[in-house]
mmCIF file of C-alpha atoms and ligand atoms in Angstrom:
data_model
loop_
_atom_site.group_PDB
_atom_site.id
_atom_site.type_symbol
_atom_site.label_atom_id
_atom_site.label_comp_id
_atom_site.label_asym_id
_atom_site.label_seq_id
_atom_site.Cartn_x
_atom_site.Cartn_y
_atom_site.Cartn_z
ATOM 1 C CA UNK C 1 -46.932 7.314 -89.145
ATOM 2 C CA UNK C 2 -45.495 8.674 -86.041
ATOM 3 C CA UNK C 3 -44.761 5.663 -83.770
ATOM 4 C CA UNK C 4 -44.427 6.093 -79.635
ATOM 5 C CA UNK C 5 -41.722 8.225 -78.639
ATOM 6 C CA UNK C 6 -38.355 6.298 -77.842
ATOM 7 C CA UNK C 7 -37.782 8.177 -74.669
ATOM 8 C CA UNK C 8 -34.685 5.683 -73.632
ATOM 9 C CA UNK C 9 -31.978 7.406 -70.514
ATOM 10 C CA UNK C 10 -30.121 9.573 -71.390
ATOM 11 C CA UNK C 11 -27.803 10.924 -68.816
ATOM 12 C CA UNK C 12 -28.492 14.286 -69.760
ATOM 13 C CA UNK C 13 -31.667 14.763 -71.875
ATOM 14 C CA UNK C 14 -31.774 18.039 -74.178
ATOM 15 C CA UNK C 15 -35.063 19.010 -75.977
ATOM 16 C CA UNK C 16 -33.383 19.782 -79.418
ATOM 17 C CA UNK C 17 -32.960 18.581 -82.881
ATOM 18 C CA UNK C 18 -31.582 15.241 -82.299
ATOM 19 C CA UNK C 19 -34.227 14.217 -79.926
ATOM 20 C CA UNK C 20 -36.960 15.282 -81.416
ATOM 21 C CA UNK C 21 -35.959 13.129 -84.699
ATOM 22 C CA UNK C 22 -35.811 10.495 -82.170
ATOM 23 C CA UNK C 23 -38.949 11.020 -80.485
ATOM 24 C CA UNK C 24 -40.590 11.467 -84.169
ATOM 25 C CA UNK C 25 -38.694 8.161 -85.494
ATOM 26 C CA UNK C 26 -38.951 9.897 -88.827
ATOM 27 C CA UNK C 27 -37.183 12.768 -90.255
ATOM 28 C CA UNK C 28 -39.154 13.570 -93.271
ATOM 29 C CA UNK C 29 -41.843 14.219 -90.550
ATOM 30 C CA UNK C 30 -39.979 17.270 -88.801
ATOM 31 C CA UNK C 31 -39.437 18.847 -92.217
ATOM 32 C CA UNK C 32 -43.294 18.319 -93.245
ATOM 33 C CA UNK C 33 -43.906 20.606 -89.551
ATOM 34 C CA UNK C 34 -41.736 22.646 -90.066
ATOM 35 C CA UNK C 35 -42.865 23.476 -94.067
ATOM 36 C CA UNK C 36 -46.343 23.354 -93.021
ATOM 37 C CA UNK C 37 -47.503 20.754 -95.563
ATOM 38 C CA UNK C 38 -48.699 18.775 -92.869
ATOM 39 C CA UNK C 39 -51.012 20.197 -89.927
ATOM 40 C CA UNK C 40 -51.616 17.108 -88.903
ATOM 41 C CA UNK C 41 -48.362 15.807 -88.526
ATOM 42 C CA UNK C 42 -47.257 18.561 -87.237
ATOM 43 C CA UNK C 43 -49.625 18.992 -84.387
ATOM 44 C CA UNK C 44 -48.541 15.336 -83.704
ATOM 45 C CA UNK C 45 -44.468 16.333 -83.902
ATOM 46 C CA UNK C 46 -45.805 19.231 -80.903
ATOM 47 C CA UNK C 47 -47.641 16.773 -79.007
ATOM 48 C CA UNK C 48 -44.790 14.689 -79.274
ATOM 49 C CA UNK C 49 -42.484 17.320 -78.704
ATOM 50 C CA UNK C 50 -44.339 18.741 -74.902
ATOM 51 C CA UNK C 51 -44.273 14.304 -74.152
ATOM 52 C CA UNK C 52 -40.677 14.516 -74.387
ATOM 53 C CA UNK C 53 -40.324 17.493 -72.615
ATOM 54 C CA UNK C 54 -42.159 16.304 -69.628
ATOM 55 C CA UNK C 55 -40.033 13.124 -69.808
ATOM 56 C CA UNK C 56 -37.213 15.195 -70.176
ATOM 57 C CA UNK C 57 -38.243 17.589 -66.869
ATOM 58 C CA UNK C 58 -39.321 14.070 -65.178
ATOM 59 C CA UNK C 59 -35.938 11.980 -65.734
ATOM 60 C CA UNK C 60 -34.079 15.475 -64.911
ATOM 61 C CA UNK C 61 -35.791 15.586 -61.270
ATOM 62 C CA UNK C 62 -35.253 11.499 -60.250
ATOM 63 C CA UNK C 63 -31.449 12.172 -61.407
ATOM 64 C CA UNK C 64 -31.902 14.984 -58.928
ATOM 65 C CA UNK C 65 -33.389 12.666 -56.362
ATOM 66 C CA UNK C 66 -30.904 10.216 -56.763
ATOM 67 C CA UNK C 67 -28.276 12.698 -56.752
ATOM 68 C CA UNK C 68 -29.126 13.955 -53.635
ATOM 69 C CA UNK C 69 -29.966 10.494 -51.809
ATOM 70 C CA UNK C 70 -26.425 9.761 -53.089
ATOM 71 C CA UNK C 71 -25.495 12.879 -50.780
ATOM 72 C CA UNK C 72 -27.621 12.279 -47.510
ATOM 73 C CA UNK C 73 -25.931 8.924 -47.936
ATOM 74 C CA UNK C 74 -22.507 10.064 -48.453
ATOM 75 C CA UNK C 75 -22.662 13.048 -45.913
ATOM 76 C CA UNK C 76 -24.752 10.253 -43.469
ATOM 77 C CA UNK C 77 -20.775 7.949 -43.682
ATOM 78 C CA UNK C 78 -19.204 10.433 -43.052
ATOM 79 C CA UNK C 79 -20.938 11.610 -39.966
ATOM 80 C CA UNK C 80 -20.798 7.866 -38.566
ATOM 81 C CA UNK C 81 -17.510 8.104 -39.525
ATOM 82 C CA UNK C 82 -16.073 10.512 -37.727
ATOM 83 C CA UNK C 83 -18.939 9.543 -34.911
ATOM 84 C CA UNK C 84 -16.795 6.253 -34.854
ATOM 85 C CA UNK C 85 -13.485 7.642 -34.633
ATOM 86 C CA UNK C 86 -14.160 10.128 -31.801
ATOM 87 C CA UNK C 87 -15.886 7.436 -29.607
ATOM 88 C CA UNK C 88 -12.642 4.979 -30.508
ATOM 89 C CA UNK C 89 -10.259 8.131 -29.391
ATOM 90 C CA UNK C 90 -12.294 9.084 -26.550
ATOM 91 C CA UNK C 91 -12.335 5.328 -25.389
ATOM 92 C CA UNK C 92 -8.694 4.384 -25.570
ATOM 93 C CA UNK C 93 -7.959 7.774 -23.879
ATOM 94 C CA UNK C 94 -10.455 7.064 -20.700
ATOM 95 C CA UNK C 95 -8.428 3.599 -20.549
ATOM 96 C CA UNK C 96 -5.533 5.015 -20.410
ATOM 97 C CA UNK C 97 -6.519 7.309 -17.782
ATOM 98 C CA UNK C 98 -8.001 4.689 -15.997
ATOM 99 C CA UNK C 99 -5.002 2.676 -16.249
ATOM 100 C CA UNK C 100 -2.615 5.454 -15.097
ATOM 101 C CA UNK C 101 -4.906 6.529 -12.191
ATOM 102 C CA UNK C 102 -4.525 2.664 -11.360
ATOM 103 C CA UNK C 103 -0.969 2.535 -11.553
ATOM 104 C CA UNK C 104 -0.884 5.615 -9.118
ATOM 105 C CA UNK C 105 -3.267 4.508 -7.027
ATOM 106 C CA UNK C 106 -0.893 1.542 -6.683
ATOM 107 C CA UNK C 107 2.207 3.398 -6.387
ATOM 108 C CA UNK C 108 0.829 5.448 -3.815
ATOM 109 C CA UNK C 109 -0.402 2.185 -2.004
ATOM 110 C CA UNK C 110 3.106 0.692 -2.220
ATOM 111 C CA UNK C 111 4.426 4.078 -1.138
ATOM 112 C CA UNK C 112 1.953 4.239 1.709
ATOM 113 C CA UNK C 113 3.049 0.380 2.908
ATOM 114 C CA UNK C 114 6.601 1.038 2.868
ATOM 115 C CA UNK C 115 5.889 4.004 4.636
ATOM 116 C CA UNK C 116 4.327 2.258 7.582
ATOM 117 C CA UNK C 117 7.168 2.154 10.343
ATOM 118 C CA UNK C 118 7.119 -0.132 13.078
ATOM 119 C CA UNK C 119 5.672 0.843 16.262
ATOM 120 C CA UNK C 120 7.322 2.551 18.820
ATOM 121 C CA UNK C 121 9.754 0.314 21.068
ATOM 122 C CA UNK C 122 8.411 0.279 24.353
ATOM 123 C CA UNK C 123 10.929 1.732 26.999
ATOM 124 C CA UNK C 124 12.905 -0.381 28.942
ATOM 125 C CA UNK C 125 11.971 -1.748 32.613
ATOM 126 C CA UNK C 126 14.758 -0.064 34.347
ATOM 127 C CA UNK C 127 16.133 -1.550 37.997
ATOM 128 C CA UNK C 128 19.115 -0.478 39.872
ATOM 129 C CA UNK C 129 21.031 -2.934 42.169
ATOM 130 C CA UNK C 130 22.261 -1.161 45.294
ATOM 131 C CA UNK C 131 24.678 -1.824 47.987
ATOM 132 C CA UNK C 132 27.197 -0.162 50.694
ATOM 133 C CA UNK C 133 29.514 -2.513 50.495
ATOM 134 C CA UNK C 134 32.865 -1.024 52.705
ATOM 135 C CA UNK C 135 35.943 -1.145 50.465
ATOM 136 C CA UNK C 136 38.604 -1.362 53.258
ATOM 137 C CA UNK C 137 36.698 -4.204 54.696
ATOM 138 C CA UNK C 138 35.426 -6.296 51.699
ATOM 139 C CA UNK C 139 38.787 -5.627 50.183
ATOM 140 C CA UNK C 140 40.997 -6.729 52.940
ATOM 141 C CA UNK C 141 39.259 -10.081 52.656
ATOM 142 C CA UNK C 142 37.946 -10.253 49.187
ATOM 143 C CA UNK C 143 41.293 -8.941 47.287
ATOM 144 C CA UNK C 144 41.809 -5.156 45.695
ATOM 145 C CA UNK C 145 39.553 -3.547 44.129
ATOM 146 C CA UNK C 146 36.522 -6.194 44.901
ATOM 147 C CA UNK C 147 34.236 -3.496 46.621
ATOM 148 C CA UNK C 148 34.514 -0.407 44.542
ATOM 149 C CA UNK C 149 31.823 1.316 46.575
ATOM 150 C CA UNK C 150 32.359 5.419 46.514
ATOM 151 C CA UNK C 151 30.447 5.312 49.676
ATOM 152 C CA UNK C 152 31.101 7.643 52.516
ATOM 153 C CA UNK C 153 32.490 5.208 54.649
ATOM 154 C CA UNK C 154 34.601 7.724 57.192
ATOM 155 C CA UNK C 155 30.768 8.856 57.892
ATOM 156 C CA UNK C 156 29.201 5.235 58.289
ATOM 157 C CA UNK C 157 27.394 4.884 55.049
ATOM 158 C CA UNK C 158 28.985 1.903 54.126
ATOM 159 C CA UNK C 159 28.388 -1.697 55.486
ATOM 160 C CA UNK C 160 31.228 -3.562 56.505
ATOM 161 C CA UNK C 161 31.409 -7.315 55.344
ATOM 162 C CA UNK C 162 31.478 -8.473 59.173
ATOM 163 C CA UNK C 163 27.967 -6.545 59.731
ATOM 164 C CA UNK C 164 26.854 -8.203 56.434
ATOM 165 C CA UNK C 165 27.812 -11.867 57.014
ATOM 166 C CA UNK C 166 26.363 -11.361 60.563
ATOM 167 C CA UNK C 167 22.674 -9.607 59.292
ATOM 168 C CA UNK C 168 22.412 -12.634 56.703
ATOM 169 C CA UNK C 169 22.988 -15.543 58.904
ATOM 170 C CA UNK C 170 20.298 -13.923 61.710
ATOM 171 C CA UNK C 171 18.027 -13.887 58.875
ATOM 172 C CA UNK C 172 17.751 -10.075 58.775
ATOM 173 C CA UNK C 173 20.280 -8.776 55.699
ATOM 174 C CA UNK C 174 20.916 -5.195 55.054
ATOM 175 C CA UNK C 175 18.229 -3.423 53.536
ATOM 176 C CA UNK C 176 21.404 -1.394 51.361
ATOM 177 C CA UNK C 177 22.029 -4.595 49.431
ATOM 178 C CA UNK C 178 18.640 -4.409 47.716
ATOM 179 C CA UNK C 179 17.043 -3.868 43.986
ATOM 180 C CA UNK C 180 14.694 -1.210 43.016
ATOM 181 C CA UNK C 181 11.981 -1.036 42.469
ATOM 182 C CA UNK C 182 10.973 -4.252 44.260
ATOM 183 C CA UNK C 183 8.433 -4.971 41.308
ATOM 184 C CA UNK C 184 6.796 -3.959 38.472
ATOM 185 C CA UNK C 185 4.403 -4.897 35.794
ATOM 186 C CA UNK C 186 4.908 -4.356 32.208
ATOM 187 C CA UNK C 187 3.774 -5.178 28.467
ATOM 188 C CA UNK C 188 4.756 -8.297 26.478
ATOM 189 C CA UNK C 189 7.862 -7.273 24.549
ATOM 190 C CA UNK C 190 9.015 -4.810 27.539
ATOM 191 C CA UNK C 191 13.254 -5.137 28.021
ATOM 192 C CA UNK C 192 13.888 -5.589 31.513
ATOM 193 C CA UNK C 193 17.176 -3.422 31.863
ATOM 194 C CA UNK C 194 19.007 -3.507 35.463
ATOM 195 C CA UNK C 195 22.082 -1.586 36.138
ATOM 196 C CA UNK C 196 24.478 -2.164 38.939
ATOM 197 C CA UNK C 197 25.161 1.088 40.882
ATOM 198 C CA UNK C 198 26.802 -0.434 43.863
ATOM 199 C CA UNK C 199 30.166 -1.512 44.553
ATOM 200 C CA UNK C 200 30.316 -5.358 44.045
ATOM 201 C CA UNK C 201 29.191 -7.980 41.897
ATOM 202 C CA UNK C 202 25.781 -9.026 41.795
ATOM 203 C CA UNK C 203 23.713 -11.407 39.834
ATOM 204 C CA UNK C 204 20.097 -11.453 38.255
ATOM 205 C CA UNK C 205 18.997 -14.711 38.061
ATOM 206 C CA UNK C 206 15.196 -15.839 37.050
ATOM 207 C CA UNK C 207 14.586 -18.312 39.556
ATOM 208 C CA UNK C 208 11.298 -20.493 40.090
ATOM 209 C CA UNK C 209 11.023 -19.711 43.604
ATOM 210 C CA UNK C 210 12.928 -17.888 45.766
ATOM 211 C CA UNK C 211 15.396 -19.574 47.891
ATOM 212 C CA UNK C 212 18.734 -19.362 48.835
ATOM 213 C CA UNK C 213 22.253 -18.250 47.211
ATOM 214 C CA UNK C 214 25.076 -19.906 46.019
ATOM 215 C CA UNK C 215 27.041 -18.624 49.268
ATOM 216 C CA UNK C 216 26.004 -20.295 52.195
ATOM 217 C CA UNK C 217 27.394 -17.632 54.376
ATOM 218 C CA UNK C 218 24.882 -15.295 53.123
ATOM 219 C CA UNK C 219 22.199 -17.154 53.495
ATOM 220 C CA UNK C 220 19.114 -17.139 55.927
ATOM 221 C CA UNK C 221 19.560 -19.963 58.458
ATOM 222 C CA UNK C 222 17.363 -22.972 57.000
ATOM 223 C CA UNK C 223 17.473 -21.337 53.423
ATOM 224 C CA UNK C 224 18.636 -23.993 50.812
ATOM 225 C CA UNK C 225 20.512 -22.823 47.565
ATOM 226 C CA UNK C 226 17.924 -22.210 44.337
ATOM 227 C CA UNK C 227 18.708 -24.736 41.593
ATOM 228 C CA UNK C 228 19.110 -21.882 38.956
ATOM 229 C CA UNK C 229 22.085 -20.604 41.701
ATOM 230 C CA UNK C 230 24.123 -23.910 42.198
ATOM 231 C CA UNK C 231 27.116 -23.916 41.392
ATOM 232 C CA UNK C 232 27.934 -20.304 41.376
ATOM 233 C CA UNK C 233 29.959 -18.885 38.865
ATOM 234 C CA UNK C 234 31.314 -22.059 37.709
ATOM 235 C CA UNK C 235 28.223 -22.693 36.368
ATOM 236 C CA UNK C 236 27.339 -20.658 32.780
ATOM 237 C CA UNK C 237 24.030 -20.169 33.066
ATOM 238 C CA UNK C 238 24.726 -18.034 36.714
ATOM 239 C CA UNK C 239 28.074 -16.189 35.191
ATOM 240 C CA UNK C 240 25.785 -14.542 32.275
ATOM 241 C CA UNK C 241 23.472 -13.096 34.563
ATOM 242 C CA UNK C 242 26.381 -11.798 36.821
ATOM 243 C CA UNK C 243 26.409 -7.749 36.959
ATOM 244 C CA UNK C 244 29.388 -6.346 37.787
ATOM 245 C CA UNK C 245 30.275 -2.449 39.197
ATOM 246 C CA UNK C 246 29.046 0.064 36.942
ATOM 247 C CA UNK C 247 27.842 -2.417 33.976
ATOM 248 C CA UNK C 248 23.984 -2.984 32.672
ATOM 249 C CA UNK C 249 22.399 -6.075 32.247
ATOM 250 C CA UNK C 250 19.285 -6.728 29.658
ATOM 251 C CA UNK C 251 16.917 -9.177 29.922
ATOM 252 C CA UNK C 252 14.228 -9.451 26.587
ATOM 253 C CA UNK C 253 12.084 -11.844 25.343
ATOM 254 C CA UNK C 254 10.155 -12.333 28.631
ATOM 255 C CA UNK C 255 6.724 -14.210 28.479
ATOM 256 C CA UNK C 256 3.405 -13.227 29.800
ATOM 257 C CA UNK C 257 3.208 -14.099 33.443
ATOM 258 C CA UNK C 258 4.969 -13.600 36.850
ATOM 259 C CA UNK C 259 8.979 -14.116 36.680
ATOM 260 C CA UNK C 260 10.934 -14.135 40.206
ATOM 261 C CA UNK C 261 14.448 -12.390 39.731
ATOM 262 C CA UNK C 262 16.779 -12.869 42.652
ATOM 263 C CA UNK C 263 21.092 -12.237 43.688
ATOM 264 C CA UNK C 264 22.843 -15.353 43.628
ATOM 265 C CA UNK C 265 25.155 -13.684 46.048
ATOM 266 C CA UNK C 266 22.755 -11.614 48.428
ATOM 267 C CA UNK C 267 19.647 -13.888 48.114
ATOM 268 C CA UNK C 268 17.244 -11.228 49.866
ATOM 269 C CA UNK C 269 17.868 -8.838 47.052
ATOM 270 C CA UNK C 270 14.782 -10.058 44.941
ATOM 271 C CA UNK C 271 12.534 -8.515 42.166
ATOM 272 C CA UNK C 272 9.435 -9.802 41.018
ATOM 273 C CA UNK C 273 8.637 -8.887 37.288
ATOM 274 C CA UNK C 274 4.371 -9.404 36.037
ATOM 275 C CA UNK C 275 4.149 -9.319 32.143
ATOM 276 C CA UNK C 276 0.917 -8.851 30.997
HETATM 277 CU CU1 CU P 1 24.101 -9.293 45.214
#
């Protein structure tokens, strides 16, 4: 008796010899088919035969199927592989973009900041001191070389120190002893630059008020000597603000307000400065 064929999984099923003898279970079986002694069992061995064929056909297409799902799934890893590495390559390089486009950005920001230069120095508040001081005169009195005034003298353009003393103490001084302009205004941080262009010593001396010098002779009658002009020359605080012939005296730092500048020698000559 033929039992149920054995169909087990092979990995690769062949409808031959071997198989059918397995399918049949029985050898003796095959032989009876094949001598025709035995129709019956022989019609069985065929049925059997076309069963393990179809078994044969049906385990040969799900090794297909799994074959291939093995594929999708293979060729599926290796797309999200490569999917993976691209993103990873495309990310580090946008960071390191980024981060150079930062580092430029800051470069160029340092760069710009040390490239900011100050502003502009504003120019200088210039005054001249004047005077026509006569040199035969002043010097006869005064000692060589005190009145270095280039004057025209021979003509009358200079003053002579009589006329001077005399103009003072009548409380109307020569307008020649004088500094220009008489005031200005000017910006915080302004340099207040005077320059003496006449022929004697002068001084420009910030004063509270204006008031007298430290030569009483020169003075207006009734006119006391400023406190910022006692003492003269013998006193430090006067001698730096002395100008003599030819030099230039600077004056920075000046605050915001009015400041009263005035000779410590000629106390007429006066120059009133406004910072704003
Ligand atoms: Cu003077």
């Amino acid at each position: 008796m033929v039992g149920e064929p054995l169909i087990k999984t092979p990995s690769s099923f062949t409808f031959n010899d071997l198989t059918m003898e397995k399918t049949l279970g029985r050898d003796g079986d095959r032989k009876d088919c094949a001598a025709g002694r035995n129709r019956r069992k022989c019609g069985r061995f065929c049925e059997t035969a076309k069963a393990a064929l179809r078994q044969s056909c049906i385990l040969n297409e799900q090794k297909k199927r799994s074959m291939q799902r093995r594929s999708v799934t293979g060729s599926f890893l290796t797309k999200l592989f490569v999917v993976v590495i691209a993103f990873s390559l495309l990310t580090a390089g946008a960071a390191q973009l980024f981060a150079q486009d930062h580092s430029q950005m800051h470069h160029k920001s340092m760069a710009s900041d040390a490239s900011v230069s100050p502003p502009p120095a504003l120019p200088p508040a210039q005054f001249v001191a004047l005077d026509e001081c006569d040199p035969t005169t002043f010097n006869a009195v005064l000692g060589p070389d005190f009145c270095k005034n280039i004057a025209l003298a021979a003509f009358g353009y200079a003053t002579t120190l009589s006329d001077l003393l005399a103009g003072a103490q009548s409380g109307n001084p020569s307008p020649n002893w004088d500094f220009e302009p008489d005031s200005i205004s000017v910006p915080q941080g302004t340099v207040v630059s005077v320059v003496d262009q006449g022929g004697e010593p002068h001084t420009f001396t910030e004063v509270h008020k204006f008031s007298g010098g430290f030569l009483s002779a020169l003075n207006a009658p009734g006119e006391t000597t400023a406190p910022e002009c006692a003492g003269g020359f013998s006193t430090v605080a006067v001698a730096k603000t002395r100008i003599i012939q030819g030099s230039t005296l600077q004056v920075p730092n000046l605050a915001k307000g009015e400041h009263l500048f005035q000779c410590c020698i000629h106390p007429w000559m006066r120059v009133t400065v406004n910072v704003r």
